Tab-separated table of C-alpha atoms in Angstrom:
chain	number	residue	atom	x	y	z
A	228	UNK	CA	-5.195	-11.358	21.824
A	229	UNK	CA	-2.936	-14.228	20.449
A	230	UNK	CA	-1.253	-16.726	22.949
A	231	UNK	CA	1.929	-16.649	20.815
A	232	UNK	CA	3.093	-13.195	19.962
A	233	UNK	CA	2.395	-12.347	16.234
A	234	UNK	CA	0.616	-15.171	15.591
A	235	UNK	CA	-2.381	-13.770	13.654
A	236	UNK	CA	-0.003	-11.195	11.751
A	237	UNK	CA	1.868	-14.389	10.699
A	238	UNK	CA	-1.390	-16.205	9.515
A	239	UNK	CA	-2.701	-13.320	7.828
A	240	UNK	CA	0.866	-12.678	6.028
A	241	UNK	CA	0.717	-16.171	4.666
A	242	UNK	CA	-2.832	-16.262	3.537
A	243	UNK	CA	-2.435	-13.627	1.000
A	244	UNK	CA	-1.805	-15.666	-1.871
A	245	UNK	CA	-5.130	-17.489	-1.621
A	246	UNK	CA	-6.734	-13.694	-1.284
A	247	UNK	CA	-5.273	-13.128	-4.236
A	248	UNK	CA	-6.639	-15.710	-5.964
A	249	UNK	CA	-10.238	-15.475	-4.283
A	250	UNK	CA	-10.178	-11.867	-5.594
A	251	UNK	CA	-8.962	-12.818	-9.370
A	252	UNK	CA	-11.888	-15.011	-9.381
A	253	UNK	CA	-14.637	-12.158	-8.350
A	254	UNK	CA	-12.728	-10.162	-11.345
A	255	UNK	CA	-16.242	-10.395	-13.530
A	256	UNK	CA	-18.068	-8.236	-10.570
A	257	UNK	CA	-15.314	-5.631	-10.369
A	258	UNK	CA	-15.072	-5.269	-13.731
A	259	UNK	CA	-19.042	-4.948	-13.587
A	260	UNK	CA	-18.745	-1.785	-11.394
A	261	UNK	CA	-15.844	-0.671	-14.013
A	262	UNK	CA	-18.320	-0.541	-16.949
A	263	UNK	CA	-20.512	1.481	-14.817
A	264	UNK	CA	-18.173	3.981	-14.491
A	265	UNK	CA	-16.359	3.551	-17.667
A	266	UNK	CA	-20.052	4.838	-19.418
A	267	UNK	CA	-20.137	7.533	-17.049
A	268	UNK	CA	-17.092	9.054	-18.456
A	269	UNK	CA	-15.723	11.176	-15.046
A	270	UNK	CA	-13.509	14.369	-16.482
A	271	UNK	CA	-11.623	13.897	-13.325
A	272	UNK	CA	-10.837	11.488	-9.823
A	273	UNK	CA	-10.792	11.894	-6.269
A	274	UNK	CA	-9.271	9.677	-4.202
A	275	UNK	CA	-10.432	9.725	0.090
A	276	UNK	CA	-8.654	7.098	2.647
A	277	UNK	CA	-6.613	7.386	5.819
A	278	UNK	CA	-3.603	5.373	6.833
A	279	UNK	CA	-2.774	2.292	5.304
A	280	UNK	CA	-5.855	3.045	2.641
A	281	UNK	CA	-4.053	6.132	1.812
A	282	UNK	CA	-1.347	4.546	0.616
A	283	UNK	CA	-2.918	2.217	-1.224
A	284	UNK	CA	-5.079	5.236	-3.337
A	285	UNK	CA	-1.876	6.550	-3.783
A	286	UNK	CA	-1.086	3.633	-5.764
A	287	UNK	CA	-4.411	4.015	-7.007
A	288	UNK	CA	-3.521	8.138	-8.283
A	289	UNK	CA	-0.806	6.560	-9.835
A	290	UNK	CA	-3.167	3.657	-12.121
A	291	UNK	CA	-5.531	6.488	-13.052
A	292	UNK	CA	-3.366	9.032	-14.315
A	293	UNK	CA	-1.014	6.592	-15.978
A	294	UNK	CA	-3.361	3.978	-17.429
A	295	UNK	CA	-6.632	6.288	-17.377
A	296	UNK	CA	-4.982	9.263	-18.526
A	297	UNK	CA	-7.322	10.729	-15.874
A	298	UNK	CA	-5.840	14.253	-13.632
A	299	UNK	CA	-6.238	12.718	-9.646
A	300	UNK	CA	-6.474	14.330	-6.521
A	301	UNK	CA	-6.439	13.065	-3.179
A	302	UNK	CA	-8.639	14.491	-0.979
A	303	UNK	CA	-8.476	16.439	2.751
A	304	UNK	CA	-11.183	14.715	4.724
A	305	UNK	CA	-11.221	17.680	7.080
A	306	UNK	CA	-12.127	20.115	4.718
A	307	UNK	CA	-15.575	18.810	4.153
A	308	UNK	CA	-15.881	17.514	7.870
A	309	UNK	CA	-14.734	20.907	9.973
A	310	UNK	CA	-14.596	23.039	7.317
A	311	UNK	CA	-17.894	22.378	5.325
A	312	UNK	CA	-16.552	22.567	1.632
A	313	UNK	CA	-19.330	21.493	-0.266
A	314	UNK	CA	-17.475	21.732	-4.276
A	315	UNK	CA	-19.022	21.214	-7.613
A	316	UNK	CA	-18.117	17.294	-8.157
A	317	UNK	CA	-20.177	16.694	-11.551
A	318	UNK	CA	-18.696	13.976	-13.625
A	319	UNK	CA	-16.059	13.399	-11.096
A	320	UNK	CA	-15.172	10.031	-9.469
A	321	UNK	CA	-14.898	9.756	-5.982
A	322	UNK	CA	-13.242	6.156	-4.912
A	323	UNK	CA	-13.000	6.195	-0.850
A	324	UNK	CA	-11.048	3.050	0.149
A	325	UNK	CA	-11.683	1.947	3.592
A	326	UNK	CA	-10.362	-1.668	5.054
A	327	UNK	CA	-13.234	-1.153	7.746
A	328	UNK	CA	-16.035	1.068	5.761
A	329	UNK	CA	-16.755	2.683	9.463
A	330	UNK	CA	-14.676	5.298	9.733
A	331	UNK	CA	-17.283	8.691	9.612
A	332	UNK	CA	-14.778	10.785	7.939
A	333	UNK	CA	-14.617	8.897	4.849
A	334	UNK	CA	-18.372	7.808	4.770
A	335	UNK	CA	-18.989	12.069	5.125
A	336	UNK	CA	-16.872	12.528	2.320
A	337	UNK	CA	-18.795	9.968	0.275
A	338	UNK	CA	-22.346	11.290	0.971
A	339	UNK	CA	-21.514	14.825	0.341
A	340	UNK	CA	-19.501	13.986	-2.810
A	341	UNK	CA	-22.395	12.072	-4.073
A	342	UNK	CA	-24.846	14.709	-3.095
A	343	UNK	CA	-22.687	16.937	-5.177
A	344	UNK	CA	-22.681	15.011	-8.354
A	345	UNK	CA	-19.709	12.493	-8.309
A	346	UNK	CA	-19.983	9.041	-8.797
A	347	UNK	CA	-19.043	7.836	-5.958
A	348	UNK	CA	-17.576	4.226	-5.567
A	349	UNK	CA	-16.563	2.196	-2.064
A	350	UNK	CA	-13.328	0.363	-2.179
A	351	UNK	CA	-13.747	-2.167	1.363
A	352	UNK	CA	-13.430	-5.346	3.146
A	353	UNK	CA	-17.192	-5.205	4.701
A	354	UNK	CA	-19.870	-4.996	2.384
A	355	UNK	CA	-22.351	-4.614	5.204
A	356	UNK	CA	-20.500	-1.038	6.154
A	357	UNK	CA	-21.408	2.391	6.511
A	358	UNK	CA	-18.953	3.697	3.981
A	359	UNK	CA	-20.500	0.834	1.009
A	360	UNK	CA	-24.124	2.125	1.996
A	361	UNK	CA	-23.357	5.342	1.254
A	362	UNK	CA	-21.201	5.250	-1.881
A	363	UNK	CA	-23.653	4.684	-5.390
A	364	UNK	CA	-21.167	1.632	-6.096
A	365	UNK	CA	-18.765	-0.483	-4.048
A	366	UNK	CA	-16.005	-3.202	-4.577
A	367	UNK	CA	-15.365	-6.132	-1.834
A	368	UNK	CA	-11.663	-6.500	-1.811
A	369	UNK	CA	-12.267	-10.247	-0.144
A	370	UNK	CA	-9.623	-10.834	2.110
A	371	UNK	CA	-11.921	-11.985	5.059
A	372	UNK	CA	-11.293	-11.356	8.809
A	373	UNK	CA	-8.329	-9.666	10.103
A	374	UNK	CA	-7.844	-10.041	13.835
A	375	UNK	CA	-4.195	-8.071	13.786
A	376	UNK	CA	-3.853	-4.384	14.407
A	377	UNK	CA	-1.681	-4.361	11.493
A	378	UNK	CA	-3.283	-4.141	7.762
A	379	UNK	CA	-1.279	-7.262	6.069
A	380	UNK	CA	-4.049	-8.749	4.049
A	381	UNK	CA	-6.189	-5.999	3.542
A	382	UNK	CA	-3.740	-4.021	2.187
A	383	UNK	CA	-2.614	-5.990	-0.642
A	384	UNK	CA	-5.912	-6.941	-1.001
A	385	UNK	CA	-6.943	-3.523	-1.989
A	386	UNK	CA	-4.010	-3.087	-4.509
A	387	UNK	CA	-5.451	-6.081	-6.379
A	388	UNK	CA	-8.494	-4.894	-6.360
A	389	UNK	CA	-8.190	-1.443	-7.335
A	390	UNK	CA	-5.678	-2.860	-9.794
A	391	UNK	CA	-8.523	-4.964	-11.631
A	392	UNK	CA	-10.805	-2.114	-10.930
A	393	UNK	CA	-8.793	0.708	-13.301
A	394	UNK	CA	-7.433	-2.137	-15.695
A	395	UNK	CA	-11.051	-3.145	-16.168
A	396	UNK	CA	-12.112	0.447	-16.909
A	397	UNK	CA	-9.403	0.721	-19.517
A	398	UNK	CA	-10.790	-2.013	-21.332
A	399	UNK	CA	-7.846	-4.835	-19.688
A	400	UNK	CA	-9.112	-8.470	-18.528
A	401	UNK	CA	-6.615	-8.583	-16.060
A	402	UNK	CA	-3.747	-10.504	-17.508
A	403	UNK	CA	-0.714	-8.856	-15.489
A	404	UNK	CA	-1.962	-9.782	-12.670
A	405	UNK	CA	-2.877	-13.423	-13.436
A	406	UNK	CA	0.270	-15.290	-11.983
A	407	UNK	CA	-0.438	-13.007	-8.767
A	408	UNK	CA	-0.893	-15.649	-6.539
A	409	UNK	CA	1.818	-18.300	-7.247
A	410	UNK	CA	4.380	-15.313	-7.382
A	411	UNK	CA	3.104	-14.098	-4.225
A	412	UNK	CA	3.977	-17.999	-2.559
A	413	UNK	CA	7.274	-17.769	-4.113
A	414	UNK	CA	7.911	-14.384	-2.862
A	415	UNK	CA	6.833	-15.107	0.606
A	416	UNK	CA	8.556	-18.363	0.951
A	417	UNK	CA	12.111	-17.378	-0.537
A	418	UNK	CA	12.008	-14.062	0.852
A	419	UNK	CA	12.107	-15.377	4.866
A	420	UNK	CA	16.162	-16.219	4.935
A	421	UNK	CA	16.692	-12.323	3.787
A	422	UNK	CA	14.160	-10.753	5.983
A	423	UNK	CA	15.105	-12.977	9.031
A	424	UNK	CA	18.859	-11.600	8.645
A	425	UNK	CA	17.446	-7.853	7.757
A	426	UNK	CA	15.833	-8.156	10.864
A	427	UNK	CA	18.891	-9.331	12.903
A	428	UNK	CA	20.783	-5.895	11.630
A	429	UNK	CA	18.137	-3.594	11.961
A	430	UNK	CA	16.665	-4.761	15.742
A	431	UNK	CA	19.039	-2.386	17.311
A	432	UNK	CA	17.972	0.465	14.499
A	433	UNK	CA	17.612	4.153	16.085
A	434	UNK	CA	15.962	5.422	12.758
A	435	UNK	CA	15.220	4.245	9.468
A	436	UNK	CA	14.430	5.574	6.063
A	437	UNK	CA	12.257	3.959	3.194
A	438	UNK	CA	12.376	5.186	-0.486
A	439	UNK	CA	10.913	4.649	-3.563
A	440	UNK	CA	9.502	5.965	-6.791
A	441	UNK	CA	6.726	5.846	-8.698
A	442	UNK	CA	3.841	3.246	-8.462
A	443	UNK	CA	6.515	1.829	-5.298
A	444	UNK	CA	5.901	5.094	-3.691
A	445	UNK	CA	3.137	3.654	-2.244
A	446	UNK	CA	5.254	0.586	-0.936
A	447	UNK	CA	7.935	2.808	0.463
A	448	UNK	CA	5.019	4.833	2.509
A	449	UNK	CA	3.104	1.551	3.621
A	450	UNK	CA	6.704	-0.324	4.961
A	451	UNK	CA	7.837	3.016	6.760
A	452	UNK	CA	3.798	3.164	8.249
A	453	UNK	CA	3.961	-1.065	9.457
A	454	UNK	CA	7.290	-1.031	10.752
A	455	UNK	CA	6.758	2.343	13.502
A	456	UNK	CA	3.272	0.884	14.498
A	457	UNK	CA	4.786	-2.814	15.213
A	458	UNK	CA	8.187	-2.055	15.992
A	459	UNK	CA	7.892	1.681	17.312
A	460	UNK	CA	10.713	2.164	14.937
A	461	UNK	CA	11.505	6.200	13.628
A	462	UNK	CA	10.824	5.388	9.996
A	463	UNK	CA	9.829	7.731	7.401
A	464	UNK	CA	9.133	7.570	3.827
A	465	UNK	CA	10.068	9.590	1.115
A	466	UNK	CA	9.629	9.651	-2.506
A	467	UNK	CA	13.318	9.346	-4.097
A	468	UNK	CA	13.037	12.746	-6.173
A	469	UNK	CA	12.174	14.452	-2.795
A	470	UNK	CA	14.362	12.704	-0.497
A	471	UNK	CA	17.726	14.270	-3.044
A	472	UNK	CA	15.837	17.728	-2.343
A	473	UNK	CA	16.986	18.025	1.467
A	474	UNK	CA	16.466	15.022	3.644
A	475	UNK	CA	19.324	12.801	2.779
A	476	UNK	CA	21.088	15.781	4.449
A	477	UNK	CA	20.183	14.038	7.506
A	478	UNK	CA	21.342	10.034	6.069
A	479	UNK	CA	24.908	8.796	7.416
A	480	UNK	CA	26.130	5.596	8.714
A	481	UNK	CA	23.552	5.155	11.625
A	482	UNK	CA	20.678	5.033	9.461
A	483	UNK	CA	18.938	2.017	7.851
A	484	UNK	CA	17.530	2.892	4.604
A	485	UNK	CA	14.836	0.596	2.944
A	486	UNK	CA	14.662	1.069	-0.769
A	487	UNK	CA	11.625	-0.445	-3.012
A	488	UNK	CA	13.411	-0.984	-6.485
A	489	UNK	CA	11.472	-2.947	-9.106
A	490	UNK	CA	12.393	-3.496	-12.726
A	491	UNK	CA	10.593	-0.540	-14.588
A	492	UNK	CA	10.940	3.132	-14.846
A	493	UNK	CA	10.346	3.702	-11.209
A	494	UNK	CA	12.767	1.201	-10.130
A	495	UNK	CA	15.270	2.689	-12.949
A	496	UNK	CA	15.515	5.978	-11.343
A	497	UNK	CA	15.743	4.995	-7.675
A	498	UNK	CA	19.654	4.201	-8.650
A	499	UNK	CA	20.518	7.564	-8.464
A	500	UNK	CA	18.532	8.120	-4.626
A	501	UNK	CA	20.227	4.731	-3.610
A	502	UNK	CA	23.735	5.200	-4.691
A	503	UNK	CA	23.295	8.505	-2.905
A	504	UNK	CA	22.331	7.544	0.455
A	505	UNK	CA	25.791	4.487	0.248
A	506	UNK	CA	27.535	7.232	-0.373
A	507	UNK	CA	26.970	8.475	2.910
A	508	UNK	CA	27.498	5.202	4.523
A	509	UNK	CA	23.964	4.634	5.070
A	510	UNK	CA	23.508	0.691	5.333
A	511	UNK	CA	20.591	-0.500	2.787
A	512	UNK	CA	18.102	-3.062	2.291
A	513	UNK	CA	17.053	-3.362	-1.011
A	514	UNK	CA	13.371	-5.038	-1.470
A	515	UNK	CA	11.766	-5.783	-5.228
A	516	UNK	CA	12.655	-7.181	-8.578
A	517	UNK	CA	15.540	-5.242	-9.243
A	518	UNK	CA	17.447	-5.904	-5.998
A	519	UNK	CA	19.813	-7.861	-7.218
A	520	UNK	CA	21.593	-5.107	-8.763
A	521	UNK	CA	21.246	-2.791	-6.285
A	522	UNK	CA	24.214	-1.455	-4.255
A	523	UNK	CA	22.570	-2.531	-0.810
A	524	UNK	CA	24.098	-4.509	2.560
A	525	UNK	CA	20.961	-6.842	2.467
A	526	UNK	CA	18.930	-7.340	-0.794
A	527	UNK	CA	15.463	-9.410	-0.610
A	528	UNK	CA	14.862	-10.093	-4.345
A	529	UNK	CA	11.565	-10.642	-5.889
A	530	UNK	CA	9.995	-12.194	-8.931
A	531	UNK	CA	9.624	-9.454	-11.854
A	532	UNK	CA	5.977	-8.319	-13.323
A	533	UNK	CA	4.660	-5.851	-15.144
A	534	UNK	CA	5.334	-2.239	-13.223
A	535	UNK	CA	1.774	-1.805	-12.725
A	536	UNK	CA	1.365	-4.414	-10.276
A	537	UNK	CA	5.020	-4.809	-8.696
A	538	UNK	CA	4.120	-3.249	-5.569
A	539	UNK	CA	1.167	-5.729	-4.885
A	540	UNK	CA	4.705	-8.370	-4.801
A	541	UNK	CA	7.008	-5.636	-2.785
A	542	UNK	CA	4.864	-5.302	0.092
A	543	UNK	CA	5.136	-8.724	1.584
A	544	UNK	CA	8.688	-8.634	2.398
A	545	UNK	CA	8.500	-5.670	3.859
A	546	UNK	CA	5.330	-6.843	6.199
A	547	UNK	CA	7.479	-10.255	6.760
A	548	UNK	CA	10.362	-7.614	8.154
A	549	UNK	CA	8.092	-5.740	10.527
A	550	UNK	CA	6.782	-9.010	12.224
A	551	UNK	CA	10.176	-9.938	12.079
A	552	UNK	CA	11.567	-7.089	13.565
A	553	UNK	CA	9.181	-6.459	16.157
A	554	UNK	CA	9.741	-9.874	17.672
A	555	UNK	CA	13.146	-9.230	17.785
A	556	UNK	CA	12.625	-6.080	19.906
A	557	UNK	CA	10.770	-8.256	22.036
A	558	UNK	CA	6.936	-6.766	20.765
A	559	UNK	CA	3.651	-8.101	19.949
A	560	UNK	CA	2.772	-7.032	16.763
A	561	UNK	CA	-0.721	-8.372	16.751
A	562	UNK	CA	-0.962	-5.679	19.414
A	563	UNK	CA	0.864	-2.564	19.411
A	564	UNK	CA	0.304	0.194	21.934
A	565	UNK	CA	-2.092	2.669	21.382
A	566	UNK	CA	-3.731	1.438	18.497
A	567	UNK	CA	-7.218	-0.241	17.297
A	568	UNK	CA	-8.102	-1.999	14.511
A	569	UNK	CA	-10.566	0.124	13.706
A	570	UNK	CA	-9.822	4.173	13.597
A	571	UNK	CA	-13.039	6.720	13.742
A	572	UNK	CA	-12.097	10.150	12.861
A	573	UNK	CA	-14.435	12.908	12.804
């Protein structure tokens, strides 16, 4: 436990540019593991994780069938571990991306899909794990000890990497994501006035609603995910195309709403979800590269990249807000209730 409250989430925040930059340097081993699946040719991908992983092989589904061309599913755990589906997975890739590598779930998935013919790949912080054991080939996303509950690091961490992973395969050195770790300084340093005030407005928050579309889908899932497990805060996440198909039925002037809007296609077609939800008074909080000209009450701006690897930037403001926020309602984030750093589901 930390003697100041949030102390390690703070530390682990701030360290990310530096992963970043360890992790562009071990780019030669990912892209090692790439070729090895690049000759194997898979007709298909398969994505397993669980909570904050999940979200980041969503933004994986999203790298494959864009840049791979490659159909994607993600996968139900429970279906091979209570309901003993054993399918055909020849020529298929199976990527499991675990932070921890111990949770049996995921490393069950991974035998059985490599006893059934995929090539099966570990995407983890802990080389030394269960989950990189049993997977044929694994990736170390290098982000080192985290001591808070909360994924910070490790999450972006596992963007880059399965960033460089899927560019490598396609035949890419890397070269969007390059300036990764001086853009990720900037972000974090000019980004603490707007969060700090975000914060302020939102403490007293009953419910709030996070939105975004394509590859930011994943950021919109992740920031609804860190700020109810540090600041117990309602939040859900919807993509913008499903949000206009029922839920914003339920958005008026008492709810926050938390929209990821990059420059990019994604980004371009969040306008019409956004200028939705201020129609109906909802007060917003724009977060990305295309903030700026977003109709929002509080806009945290970012520096603009390539699409691809936007949400890698967008997720640090929104893990500055939830330590923000949950210090303002008077909580440890480093510890919420109920929670472990390390979840083992069966």
């Amino acid at each position: 436990m930390s003697a100041t409250p949030g102390t390690h989430m703070k530390d682990e925040i701030d360290q990310q540019p530096a992963v970043f930059a360890d992790l562009l340097a071990a780019r030669e081993q990912i892209a090692e593991v790439a070729a090895a699946v690049a000759e194997r040719r898979p007709r298909f991908a398969l994505l397993a994780a669980r909570g904050s992983s999940d979200h980041a092989a969503l933004y994986a589904k999203y790298l494959i069938e864009v840049l791979l061309q490659l159909p994607v599913g993600l996968t139900s755990p429970s279906t091979t571990t209570l309901y003993g589906a054993r399918p055909d997975l020849t020529d298929v890739l199976l990527v499991t991306v675990s932070q921890s590598g111990g949770s049996p779930d995921l490393v069950a998935v991974t035998e059985s899909g490599r006893a059934r013919g995929a090539l099966t790949v570990a995407v983890t912080n802990t080389a030394d794990s269960p989950l990189a054991s049993a997977a044929e080939l694994s990736l170390d996303i290098c982000a080192g000890p985290e001591r808070a509950v909360a994924a910070t690091k490790t999450y972006s961490a596992t963007l880059l990497a399965l960033y460089l992973f899927i560019d490598a395969i396609r035949g890419g050195d890397g070269a969007h994501a390059r300036a990764l770790p001086d853009l990720a300084a900037t972000a974090l340093d000019e980004s603490r006035d707007p969060v700090e005030e975000t914060a302020q407005r939102y403490r007293f928050a009953g419910r709030l609603v996070t939105t975004g579309r394509g590859y930011s889908l994943a950021t919109a899932h992740e920031a609804a995910l860190k700020l109810a497990e540090t600041s117990y805060l309602s939040a859900r996440s919807y993509s913008g195309a499903d949000l206009l198909h029922g839920p914003v039925a339920a958005v008026d002037n008492e709810t926050a709403v938390l929209a990821v809007c990059s420059a990019g296609l994604g980004g371009e077609s969040t306008r019409e979800v956004i200028d939705a939800v201020h129609k109906r008074g909802a007060e917003i909080c724009a977060i990305g590269s295309a903030a700026s000209k977003t109709p929002a009450s509080h806009r945290i701006p970012l520096p603009e990249t390539a699409e691809e690897v936007a949400p890698i930037l967008e997720i640090l403001p929104a893990q500055q807000l939830a330590l923000d926020l949950a210090l303002a309602r008077g909580i440890d984030p480093d510890n919420p209730r109920g929670l472990q750093k390390i979840t083992k589901t069966t």
